[in-house]
Coordinates of C-alpha atoms in Angstrom, one line a residue:
Chain H
M3 CA -120.7 -8.6 104.2
S4 CA -122.1 -6.7 101.0
V5 CA -123.5 -3.3 102.0
L6 CA -124.9 -3.5 98.4
D7 CA -128.4 -5.4 99.6
Q8 CA -129.2 -3.2 102.0
T9 CA -133.3 -1.7 101.8
R10 CA -134.3 1.4 100.2
V11 CA -133.9 3.9 104.0
D12 CA -136.0 7.5 103.9
R13 CA -133.8 9.6 105.1
P14 CA -134.7 12.7 105.4
S15 CA -133.4 15.9 102.4
P16 CA -131.0 18.1 103.4
R17 CA -132.6 20.9 105.3
P18 CA -131.5 23.3 108.0
R19 CA -132.2 21.9 112.0
R20 CA -135.8 22.1 112.6
L21 CA -137.2 22.3 116.6
S22 CA -139.0 18.8 116.3
W23 CA -135.5 17.6 115.3
T24 CA -134.0 19.5 118.0
V25 CA -136.6 18.3 120.5
S26 CA -136.2 14.2 119.0
D27 CA -132.1 14.6 119.3
A28 CA -132.8 15.5 122.7
A29 CA -134.7 13.1 123.9
V30 CA -132.3 10.7 122.3
M31 CA -129.5 11.6 124.2
I32 CA -130.9 11.7 127.5
D33 CA -132.2 8.4 126.6
R34 CA -127.8 7.7 125.7
G35 CA -127.5 9.5 129.1
M36 CA -129.7 6.9 131.2
R37 CA -128.4 4.1 129.6
H38 CA -125.1 5.1 130.5
T39 CA -126.1 5.4 134.3
L40 CA -127.5 2.1 134.9
R41 CA -124.0 0.8 132.2
N42 CA -121.5 2.5 134.5
G43 CA -121.2 0.9 137.7
D44 CA -119.0 3.2 138.4
A45 CA -121.1 6.0 138.9
L46 CA -124.4 4.0 140.0
F47 CA -122.1 2.9 142.8
M48 CA -121.0 6.1 143.8
S49 CA -125.1 7.5 143.3
V50 CA -126.4 5.3 145.0
F51 CA -125.2 2.5 147.1
L52 CA -121.8 5.2 148.3
P53 CA -124.7 7.0 150.2
I54 CA -126.8 3.6 151.7
M55 CA -123.1 2.5 153.1
L56 CA -122.4 6.3 154.8
L57 CA -126.5 6.4 156.4
L58 CA -125.7 2.9 157.7
L59 CA -122.0 4.2 158.9
F60 CA -123.4 7.6 160.2
V61 CA -126.1 6.1 162.0
Y62 CA -124.7 3.0 163.6
V63 CA -120.9 3.8 164.0
F64 CA -120.8 7.5 164.0
G65 CA -123.8 8.3 166.0
G66 CA -123.6 6.8 169.5
A67 CA -120.4 9.3 170.5
I68 CA -122.4 12.1 168.4
D69 CA -124.8 14.6 170.9
V70 CA -126.9 17.1 168.7
G71 CA -129.8 17.0 170.9
T72 CA -132.2 14.9 168.9
G73 CA -132.2 11.7 167.8
Y74 CA -128.6 11.7 165.3
I75 CA -130.5 10.2 162.4
N76 CA -133.0 12.6 162.1
Y77 CA -129.8 15.4 161.9
V78 CA -127.8 13.3 159.6
V79 CA -130.2 12.5 156.8
P80 CA -130.8 15.2 155.6
G81 CA -127.2 16.0 154.9
I82 CA -126.4 12.7 153.7
I83 CA -128.9 13.3 151.1
L84 CA -127.2 16.0 150.0
L85 CA -123.8 14.6 150.3
C86 CA -125.0 11.6 148.1
A87 CA -127.1 14.1 145.8
G88 CA -123.3 15.9 145.0
F89 CA -121.0 12.1 144.6
G90 CA -123.6 11.3 142.0
A91 CA -123.9 14.4 140.6
A92 CA -119.9 14.4 140.2
T93 CA -119.7 11.4 138.3
T94 CA -121.1 13.8 135.8
A95 CA -117.9 15.0 135.0
V96 CA -116.2 12.0 134.3
G97 CA -118.9 11.3 131.2
V98 CA -118.3 14.5 130.0
T99 CA -114.8 14.3 129.9
N100 CA -115.1 10.7 128.3
D101 CA -117.3 12.6 125.3
M102 CA -115.0 15.6 125.3
T103 CA -111.9 13.2 124.7
T104 CA -112.7 9.9 123.3
G105 CA -113.6 10.2 118.8
I106 CA -117.9 9.8 119.9
I107 CA -117.8 13.6 120.1
D108 CA -116.6 14.2 116.5
R109 CA -119.4 11.6 115.3
F110 CA -121.7 13.5 117.3
R111 CA -120.9 16.7 115.5
S112 CA -120.8 15.0 112.0
L113 CA -124.5 13.9 112.6
P114 CA -126.9 17.1 111.5
I115 CA -127.8 17.6 115.5
A116 CA -127.5 20.4 117.5
T117 CA -124.4 19.8 119.7
W118 CA -125.2 21.2 122.9
T119 CA -127.8 17.9 123.1
V120 CA -125.0 16.1 124.1
V121 CA -124.7 18.2 127.2
L122 CA -128.0 17.9 128.0
G123 CA -128.3 14.3 127.8
H124 CA -125.8 14.4 130.8
V125 CA -127.5 16.8 133.1
V126 CA -131.0 15.1 132.2
A127 CA -129.9 12.0 133.1
S128 CA -127.6 13.1 136.7
M129 CA -130.9 15.1 137.5
A130 CA -133.0 11.4 137.5
R131 CA -130.1 9.6 138.4
N132 CA -129.5 11.7 141.8
L133 CA -133.6 12.2 142.5
F134 CA -133.7 8.0 142.2
A135 CA -131.0 7.9 144.8
T136 CA -132.1 10.5 147.3
G137 CA -136.0 8.8 147.6
L138 CA -133.8 5.2 147.9
V139 CA -132.0 6.7 150.6
L140 CA -134.6 7.9 152.7
G141 CA -136.5 4.6 152.7
I142 CA -133.7 3.4 153.5
A143 CA -133.7 6.2 156.4
V144 CA -137.0 5.8 157.3
A145 CA -137.2 1.9 157.6
I146 CA -133.8 2.7 160.2
G147 CA -135.5 5.4 162.4
F148 CA -135.8 8.4 160.3
R149 CA -139.0 10.5 161.2
P150 CA -139.8 13.4 159.2
T151 CA -142.2 16.2 160.5
A152 CA -142.4 17.8 156.9
S153 CA -146.1 18.4 156.5
P154 CA -146.7 17.7 151.8
L155 CA -145.7 21.1 151.1
D156 CA -142.3 21.2 153.5
W157 CA -141.9 17.8 151.2
V158 CA -142.2 19.9 148.4
G159 CA -140.4 22.4 149.1
A160 CA -137.7 20.0 151.0
I161 CA -137.6 18.1 147.1
A162 CA -137.5 21.4 145.2
V163 CA -134.4 22.8 147.2
V164 CA -132.4 19.0 146.9
A165 CA -133.9 19.0 143.4
L166 CA -131.9 22.6 142.6
F167 CA -128.7 20.9 144.6
I168 CA -128.8 18.1 142.4
L169 CA -128.9 20.4 139.5
M170 CA -126.3 23.1 140.3
M171 CA -123.9 20.2 140.9
T172 CA -124.6 18.8 137.8
W173 CA -123.4 22.3 136.0
V174 CA -120.9 22.8 138.1
S175 CA -119.6 18.9 137.1
V176 CA -120.4 19.8 134.0
M177 CA -117.4 22.4 133.5
F178 CA -114.9 20.5 135.3
G179 CA -115.8 17.7 132.5
L180 CA -114.9 20.5 130.2
I181 CA -112.0 21.6 131.8
A182 CA -110.2 18.8 132.3
K183 CA -108.3 16.9 129.8
T184 CA -108.1 13.0 131.5
A185 CA -111.1 11.1 133.4
D186 CA -108.6 10.7 135.8
A187 CA -108.4 14.3 136.5
A188 CA -112.4 15.1 135.9
S189 CA -112.8 11.9 138.4
G190 CA -110.3 13.7 140.6
F191 CA -112.7 16.6 141.1
T192 CA -115.4 14.4 142.8
F193 CA -112.9 13.7 145.4
F194 CA -112.5 17.6 146.2
I195 CA -116.6 17.6 146.0
L196 CA -116.4 14.4 148.5
F197 CA -114.6 16.8 151.4
L198 CA -117.6 19.9 151.5
P199 CA -120.8 18.6 153.0
Y200 CA -117.9 16.9 156.1
V201 CA -117.2 21.2 156.6
S202 CA -120.7 22.1 156.8
S203 CA -123.6 21.2 159.3
A204 CA -124.2 18.2 157.0
F205 CA -122.7 15.4 160.5
V206 CA -122.0 18.0 163.3
P207 CA -123.5 21.4 164.1
T208 CA -120.8 23.7 162.9
D209 CA -120.4 25.5 166.7
T210 CA -118.4 22.4 167.4
M211 CA -116.0 22.9 165.0
P212 CA -112.7 24.9 165.9
A213 CA -113.3 28.7 164.7
A214 CA -111.1 29.1 161.4
L215 CA -113.5 25.8 160.2
H216 CA -116.8 27.4 161.9
G217 CA -116.2 29.6 160.0
F218 CA -115.7 28.3 156.7
A219 CA -118.9 25.9 157.2
E220 CA -121.0 28.3 158.4
H221 CA -120.5 30.3 154.8
Q222 CA -120.6 28.0 152.5
P223 CA -123.0 27.0 150.3
I224 CA -123.6 23.7 151.5
T225 CA -124.7 24.6 155.0
P226 CA -127.5 26.6 154.0
I227 CA -128.7 24.3 151.5
I228 CA -128.8 21.8 154.4
E229 CA -129.9 23.9 157.1
T230 CA -133.3 24.8 154.7
V231 CA -134.0 20.7 153.8
R232 CA -133.5 20.1 157.3
G233 CA -135.8 22.5 158.0
L234 CA -138.1 21.6 156.0
L235 CA -138.1 18.2 157.0
M236 CA -137.7 18.4 160.5
G237 CA -139.4 21.2 161.3
T238 CA -136.3 22.8 162.6
P239 CA -135.7 26.8 162.6
I240 CA -134.5 27.8 158.7
G241 CA -134.4 31.2 160.0
N242 CA -132.4 33.2 156.2
S243 CA -131.2 30.0 155.4
W244 CA -133.4 29.8 152.0
W245 CA -132.9 32.7 150.7
I246 CA -129.5 32.2 151.4
A247 CA -129.3 29.2 149.9
L248 CA -131.4 29.7 146.8
L249 CA -129.2 33.0 146.3
W250 CA -125.8 30.6 146.0
C251 CA -127.7 27.9 143.8
A252 CA -128.5 31.0 141.2
A253 CA -125.1 32.8 141.7
I254 CA -123.5 29.8 140.5
L255 CA -125.4 28.6 138.4
L256 CA -125.5 31.9 136.5
V257 CA -121.6 31.6 136.4
V258 CA -121.1 27.8 135.6
V259 CA -123.5 27.5 132.9
P260 CA -122.7 30.7 130.4
I261 CA -118.5 29.1 131.7
S262 CA -119.6 25.7 130.6
S263 CA -121.9 27.2 127.1
H264 CA -118.7 28.8 126.5
L265 CA -115.8 25.9 127.1
F266 CA -117.9 23.5 125.2
R267 CA -118.8 25.3 121.8
S268 CA -114.8 26.8 122.0
R269 CA -114.2 22.4 122.5
T270 CA -116.0 21.4 119.6
R271 CA -114.9 24.2 117.5
V272 CA -111.4 23.6 116.5
Chain F
M4 CA -113.1 14.5 83.5
S5 CA -115.2 12.8 81.6
P6 CA -118.4 14.3 80.7
G7 CA -121.9 14.0 82.2
R8 CA -120.6 13.7 85.8
N9 CA -121.0 16.3 88.7
V10 CA -118.6 17.5 91.0
V11 CA -120.2 16.5 94.3
I12 CA -116.6 17.5 96.8
E13 CA -115.1 20.5 96.1
A14 CA -111.9 21.9 97.9
T15 CA -110.7 25.3 96.6
N16 CA -107.7 27.3 97.4
L17 CA -107.5 25.7 100.9
H18 CA -106.0 27.5 104.0
K19 CA -106.1 26.7 107.6
S20 CA -103.2 27.1 110.5
F21 CA -103.2 26.3 113.5
K22 CA -102.2 29.1 115.8
S23 CA -98.5 30.4 113.8
T24 CA -98.4 26.5 112.2
S25 CA -99.3 26.5 108.3
V26 CA -100.9 23.2 107.6
L27 CA -102.7 23.6 104.6
R28 CA -101.6 26.0 101.7
G29 CA -103.5 26.5 99.0
V30 CA -105.8 22.7 98.8
N31 CA -107.7 21.9 95.3
L32 CA -110.1 18.6 95.2
T33 CA -112.4 17.7 93.7
V34 CA -114.7 14.2 93.3
E35 CA -117.3 13.6 91.4
E36 CA -120.1 12.0 91.9
G37 CA -119.7 8.0 91.8
T38 CA -116.2 8.1 92.2
M39 CA -113.2 8.2 95.0
L40 CA -110.7 9.6 95.4
A41 CA -108.0 8.6 97.6
L42 CA -105.4 11.3 99.6
L43 CA -102.4 9.8 99.9
G44 CA -99.9 11.4 102.0
P45 CA -97.2 11.2 105.1
N46 CA -98.8 11.8 108.8
G47 CA -98.9 15.8 109.5
A48 CA -99.1 16.4 105.4
G49 CA -103.1 17.7 106.2
K50 CA -104.6 15.2 105.2
T51 CA -107.0 14.6 108.6
T52 CA -106.8 18.5 108.1
T53 CA -108.6 18.6 105.4
V54 CA -110.8 16.1 105.9
R55 CA -112.4 17.6 109.1
I56 CA -112.8 20.8 107.0
L57 CA -115.0 19.1 103.8
S58 CA -116.7 17.1 106.9
T59 CA -117.8 20.3 108.5
L60 CA -115.7 19.4 111.6
L61 CA -113.3 22.2 111.6
P62 CA -113.4 25.8 110.3
F63 CA -111.0 27.0 108.0
D64 CA -108.9 30.3 107.4
D65 CA -109.3 31.0 103.5
G66 CA -111.1 28.8 100.8
R67 CA -114.0 27.3 99.5
A68 CA -115.2 24.1 100.5
M69 CA -118.8 22.8 99.3
V70 CA -119.8 19.4 99.2
A71 CA -122.8 18.4 97.3
G72 CA -123.4 21.8 96.2
Y73 CA -123.7 22.9 100.0
D74 CA -121.5 25.7 101.5
V75 CA -119.7 23.6 104.7
N76 CA -119.2 26.6 106.8
R77 CA -122.8 28.3 105.8
Q78 CA -124.6 24.5 105.3
A79 CA -123.4 22.7 107.4
D80 CA -126.3 20.6 108.7
Q81 CA -127.6 20.4 105.3
V82 CA -124.1 18.6 104.1
R83 CA -124.0 17.0 107.6
S84 CA -127.4 15.2 106.9
I85 CA -126.1 13.8 103.4
I86 CA -122.3 12.8 104.7
G87 CA -121.3 9.5 106.4
L88 CA -117.5 9.9 108.3
T89 CA -115.1 7.2 109.4
G90 CA -112.1 8.8 111.3
Q91 CA -109.1 6.6 112.1
Y92 CA -110.2 6.6 115.6
A93 CA -112.9 4.8 116.2
S94 CA -116.3 7.3 116.9
V95 CA -118.1 4.8 118.9
D96 CA -119.8 5.1 122.5
E97 CA -118.2 2.2 124.6
L98 CA -120.7 2.1 127.0
L99 CA -123.4 1.3 124.8
T100 CA -123.9 -2.5 122.9
G101 CA -123.0 -2.2 118.9
Y102 CA -127.2 -1.8 118.3
E103 CA -127.7 0.5 120.8
N104 CA -125.0 2.5 118.9
L105 CA -126.2 1.9 115.5
V106 CA -129.8 2.9 116.6
M107 CA -128.9 6.2 118.7
I108 CA -126.7 7.4 115.2
G109 CA -129.3 6.4 112.8
R110 CA -132.4 8.7 115.5
L111 CA -130.1 11.6 115.1
Y112 CA -129.6 11.2 111.1
H113 CA -133.8 11.6 112.0
L114 CA -134.3 8.3 110.2
G115 CA -137.2 7.2 112.7
K116 CA -137.4 4.8 115.6
A117 CA -138.3 1.9 113.4
Q118 CA -136.4 2.2 110.5
A119 CA -133.1 3.3 112.8
K120 CA -133.9 -0.6 114.2
R121 CA -133.9 -2.2 111.3
R122 CA -130.9 -0.3 109.7
A123 CA -129.2 -1.5 112.5
A124 CA -129.6 -4.7 112.4
E125 CA -129.2 -4.9 108.8
L126 CA -126.0 -2.9 109.5
L127 CA -124.7 -5.3 112.2
E128 CA -125.4 -8.2 110.1
Q129 CA -123.2 -7.0 107.0
F130 CA -120.7 -6.3 109.1
D131 CA -120.6 -9.4 110.8
L132 CA -120.7 -8.1 114.3
M133 CA -123.8 -9.6 114.9
D134 CA -123.2 -11.7 117.8
A135 CA -121.3 -9.0 119.2
A136 CA -124.9 -6.8 119.0
K137 CA -125.8 -7.1 123.2
R138 CA -122.1 -6.8 124.2
A139 CA -121.2 -2.7 125.1
V140 CA -118.5 -2.0 122.8
K141 CA -115.9 -1.8 125.5
T142 CA -115.4 -4.9 125.0
Y143 CA -115.0 -4.8 121.1
S144 CA -111.8 -5.2 119.4
G145 CA -110.1 -3.0 117.5
G146 CA -111.5 -4.4 114.3
M147 CA -114.7 -4.8 115.4
R148 CA -114.7 -1.5 116.6
R149 CA -113.7 -0.3 113.2
R150 CA -116.7 -1.9 111.7
L151 CA -119.3 -0.5 113.9
D152 CA -117.9 3.2 113.2
L153 CA -118.2 2.5 109.5
A154 CA -121.5 1.3 109.7
A155 CA -122.7 3.9 112.2
S156 CA -121.2 6.0 109.4
L157 CA -123.4 4.2 106.5
I158 CA -126.2 4.2 108.7
A159 CA -129.0 6.5 106.5
V160 CA -126.7 5.6 103.5
P161 CA -125.4 8.6 102.7
P162 CA -124.4 9.4 99.6
I163 CA -121.1 11.2 100.4
I164 CA -118.5 9.3 102.9
F165 CA -115.3 10.4 103.9
L166 CA -112.8 7.6 104.9
D167 CA -109.8 8.9 107.5
E168 CA -107.5 6.4 107.4
P169 CA -109.9 3.6 107.2
T170 CA -107.2 0.8 107.7
T171 CA -104.5 2.0 109.6
G172 CA -104.1 0.0 112.8
L173 CA -106.2 -2.4 111.1
D174 CA -104.3 -6.3 110.8
P175 CA -104.1 -8.0 107.6
R176 CA -107.0 -9.5 107.6
S177 CA -109.7 -6.6 108.6
R178 CA -107.5 -4.6 105.9
Q179 CA -108.7 -6.5 103.3
A180 CA -112.5 -7.3 105.0
M181 CA -112.5 -2.9 105.4
W182 CA -111.3 -2.5 101.1
A183 CA -113.8 -5.4 100.0
V184 CA -116.7 -3.1 101.9
I185 CA -115.4 0.3 100.5
A186 CA -115.1 -1.3 96.6
D187 CA -119.2 -2.5 97.3
L188 CA -120.0 0.9 98.2
L189 CA -118.5 1.9 95.3
A190 CA -120.2 -0.1 93.3
G191 CA -123.4 1.0 94.6
G192 CA -122.6 4.7 93.3
T193 CA -121.4 6.3 97.1
T194 CA -119.2 9.1 96.0
I195 CA -115.8 8.5 98.2
L196 CA -112.9 10.9 99.7
L197 CA -110.6 8.5 101.6
T198 CA -107.3 9.1 102.9
T199 CA -104.3 7.2 103.1
Q200 CA -100.9 6.0 104.0
Y201 CA -100.8 3.2 101.8
L202 CA -99.6 3.4 98.3
E203 CA -101.2 -0.1 98.0
E204 CA -104.7 0.6 99.4
A205 CA -104.5 4.0 97.2
D206 CA -104.1 1.9 94.1
Q207 CA -106.5 -0.8 94.6
L208 CA -109.5 1.1 95.4
A209 CA -109.1 4.5 94.1
D210 CA -110.6 5.9 90.7
R211 CA -108.2 8.6 91.3
V212 CA -106.0 9.3 93.6
A213 CA -104.0 13.1 94.9
V214 CA -100.7 13.0 96.7
I215 CA -100.9 15.8 99.6
D216 CA -97.2 16.9 101.2
D217 CA -96.6 20.1 103.5
G218 CA -100.2 21.3 103.0
R219 CA -100.5 21.1 99.3
I220 CA -101.5 18.1 96.4
I221 CA -98.4 18.1 94.6
A222 CA -99.4 15.3 92.3
E223 CA -102.9 14.2 91.4
G224 CA -104.2 11.4 88.7
T225 CA -105.2 8.2 87.8
A226 CA -102.7 5.3 90.3
D227 CA -101.4 4.4 86.6
E228 CA -100.3 7.6 85.8
L229 CA -98.6 7.7 89.2
K230 CA -97.5 5.1 89.1
G231 CA -95.8 5.8 85.3
R232 CA -94.2 8.6 87.5
V233 CA -92.6 7.0 89.9
G234 CA -90.9 4.2 87.5
T235 CA -91.8 0.4 87.3
E236 CA -91.6 -2.6 89.8
R237 CA -87.5 -4.0 90.1
L238 CA -86.6 -7.3 90.0
E239 CA -83.6 -8.4 92.0
L240 CA -81.2 -11.1 91.8
S241 CA -79.1 -12.3 94.3
F242 CA -76.2 -14.2 93.0
S243 CA -72.9 -16.1 95.5
R244 CA -70.0 -15.6 92.5
A245 CA -69.4 -12.6 90.1
S246 CA -68.8 -15.1 87.2
D247 CA -72.3 -15.7 87.6
L248 CA -73.8 -12.4 87.7
T249 CA -71.7 -12.1 84.8
S250 CA -73.0 -14.9 82.9
A251 CA -76.7 -14.0 84.0
L252 CA -75.7 -10.6 82.4
A253 CA -74.8 -11.6 78.9
V254 CA -78.5 -13.9 78.8
L255 CA -80.7 -11.3 80.4
D256 CA -78.9 -8.5 78.0
E257 CA -80.6 -6.3 79.5
E258 CA -80.6 -1.7 79.4
S259 CA -82.8 -1.5 82.3
A260 CA -80.2 -3.2 84.5
Q261 CA -78.7 -2.4 87.8
V262 CA -75.7 -3.9 88.8
D263 CA -74.3 -4.1 92.3
D264 CA -70.9 -5.7 91.9
E265 CA -70.2 -5.3 96.0
R266 CA -73.6 -7.4 97.2
L267 CA -73.9 -9.2 93.9
V268 CA -77.1 -7.6 92.9
V269 CA -78.6 -7.2 89.8
S270 CA -81.6 -5.0 89.4
L271 CA -84.6 -5.2 86.5
A272 CA -87.5 -3.3 86.0
V273 CA -90.0 -5.8 85.3
E274 CA -93.9 -5.3 84.5
G275 CA -96.3 -8.1 86.3
A276 CA -95.5 -11.4 87.1
D277 CA -95.8 -12.3 83.6
D278 CA -92.7 -10.6 82.7
V279 CA -90.7 -11.8 86.1
R280 CA -91.4 -15.5 84.8
R281 CA -89.7 -14.3 81.6
R282 CA -86.7 -13.4 82.7
L283 CA -86.3 -16.3 85.1
N284 CA -86.9 -18.5 82.6
A285 CA -84.8 -16.8 80.6
L286 CA -82.4 -18.0 83.0
H287 CA -82.9 -21.7 83.0
D288 CA -80.5 -22.8 81.1
V289 CA -77.5 -21.3 82.2
P290 CA -75.7 -22.7 85.0
V291 CA -75.8 -20.0 87.6
Q292 CA -76.9 -20.2 90.9
I293 CA -79.7 -17.5 92.3
T294 CA -79.0 -17.2 96.1
D295 CA -81.9 -14.7 96.5
M296 CA -84.8 -12.9 94.4
S297 CA -86.6 -10.5 95.8
L298 CA -90.2 -8.3 94.0
S299 CA -89.7 -4.6 94.8
R300 CA -92.5 -2.0 94.0
P301 CA -92.8 1.5 93.9
T302 CA -93.0 3.0 97.3
L303 CA -94.7 6.3 98.8
D304 CA -91.0 6.9 99.4
D305 CA -90.7 6.4 95.1
V306 CA -94.5 9.0 94.6
F307 CA -92.2 11.4 96.6
F308 CA -89.1 11.0 95.7
S309 CA -90.0 11.7 92.5
V310 CA -92.9 14.5 92.3
T311 CA -90.5 16.5 95.2
G312 CA -87.5 15.3 94.1
S313 CA -86.7 14.4 97.7
V314 CA -87.5 11.8 99.8
Q315 CA -88.4 12.3 104.0
D316 CA -85.2 11.4 105.4
D317 CA -81.4 11.9 104.9
N318 CA -80.8 8.5 102.9
G319 CA -82.2 9.6 99.4
S320 CA -81.7 7.2 97.1
A321 CA -84.5 6.0 94.4
Q322 CA -84.2 3.0 96.3
H323 CA -85.3 3.8 99.5
K324 CA -88.0 1.2 101.4
A325 CA -90.4 2.7 103.2
D326 CA -90.5 1.3 106.3
E327 CA -94.3 0.8 107.0
G328 CA -97.5 0.2 104.7
V329 CA -96.2 -0.4 100.9
T330 CA -94.2 -3.9 101.0
A331 CA -93.8 -6.2 98.2
A332 CA -96.5 -8.6 98.1

């Protein structure tokens, strides 16, 4: 194997980074994230099939026994959508940890690129993956009897809230991915995220819970987000949930993004 | 230093500490254009730290690091666009295929999509990875990963390459293949800084060798110069009877002979295979029985012994053999 007979290569001459390069680097990293999603069986399963299984489980197995005063499917679908988005986003943590703990980050750092595009690739891929999964779950829900009453404007609002939620969950998991030293620890985070929607109004109204849990469920971020999505899709009263939901998302992003960026910089400059 | 060659890699008085541990204590080295310097030293000597600094991955505390006239600290992007780096651990994406890895790295060197694809195909061919091109890298063997990793470093045909222990952990066949690639690169005019624990590797490939120990360069020169300081190869002959040993010594009439009367072993300084044959021929007509014969080459430990006056461990004899790496071939 001779490496001498290579054809001529037109390599850009050395110069400081240019914006057009950063844009193309970002595109390459996003492409990488997308390929990862399709290759990584676990993440794909978590993001797409698990929520579908949960939807069927809640509608057909538990649904008959849970009385929420309306068709349970119409109550539970918004919760399933958020559960699905939360799961899918949490898998981002494992991808980030893998990048940071294997040699690949050194490869990227030795290239003339903006290294933060590595994280951008994960974030964008997570958005795409989870919006796709959300669409799929919605489609199946409609097929098995989910009847949203939303106007086109309500739909836009609901999708925007879900997208914001996915973005927030993705960044939270990026942060955990940067903190975790092993992929196992990072996937432990996914497990933790699993529990939050259960102790919210996602599957049962919170007033059916014991007082202590009720208090937590009412004031944790998932509940106002779910109430907002449910209100937009099903016409249930939203009240002040929408702005509490937005406030939660914005506040968490404002904390988590700077922490992640600090962690990333300190971990890539050892 | 031959005239007309530019120095393209230059480290001046590099200092680096991790917390309170001083890893580099003033490393100085230069590599001229189109040549190869082997940085030879044991684990923990500072080899990887030096390479990581010169390839912009690691900030340093004091000193100066220049690559192709660019300051590694202040002009990292320029340096990154003209270097290739292959580390001790394969820096490739496990989930992507070999082909996808190379195209991705090519595009990150800003080669353009079409050119990145063309180079990826070329390199897969050259590195004998065509059959595995469409498979995810996680299915690759260790040797295949390292080949892909080196291919990734070469995709933009960088004029300067850093190879951090490129053959550590490879089986002998993969090691030979890696050496062939490195020799080709050198023949093509690439400037190379290679780190290794193996004297043999430095000997085979490098124009110059710098020995690093405890964060300092303790010796520098051509492989021959270093070996001259270490001593020559030694031929050891074992006998079963003391009388045989005496008769053999009489014939050999050898000043350099070291005799071990208890083990009945004679050790002679030799220079190459022809010399060995000459000694053995001399014993041809003498009725002695040689029960065993071995050729020992200078080991990395011998180099350390000669330049530092001490070996790494307690049994500090000059004939101490390295337990890894260099073996009598």
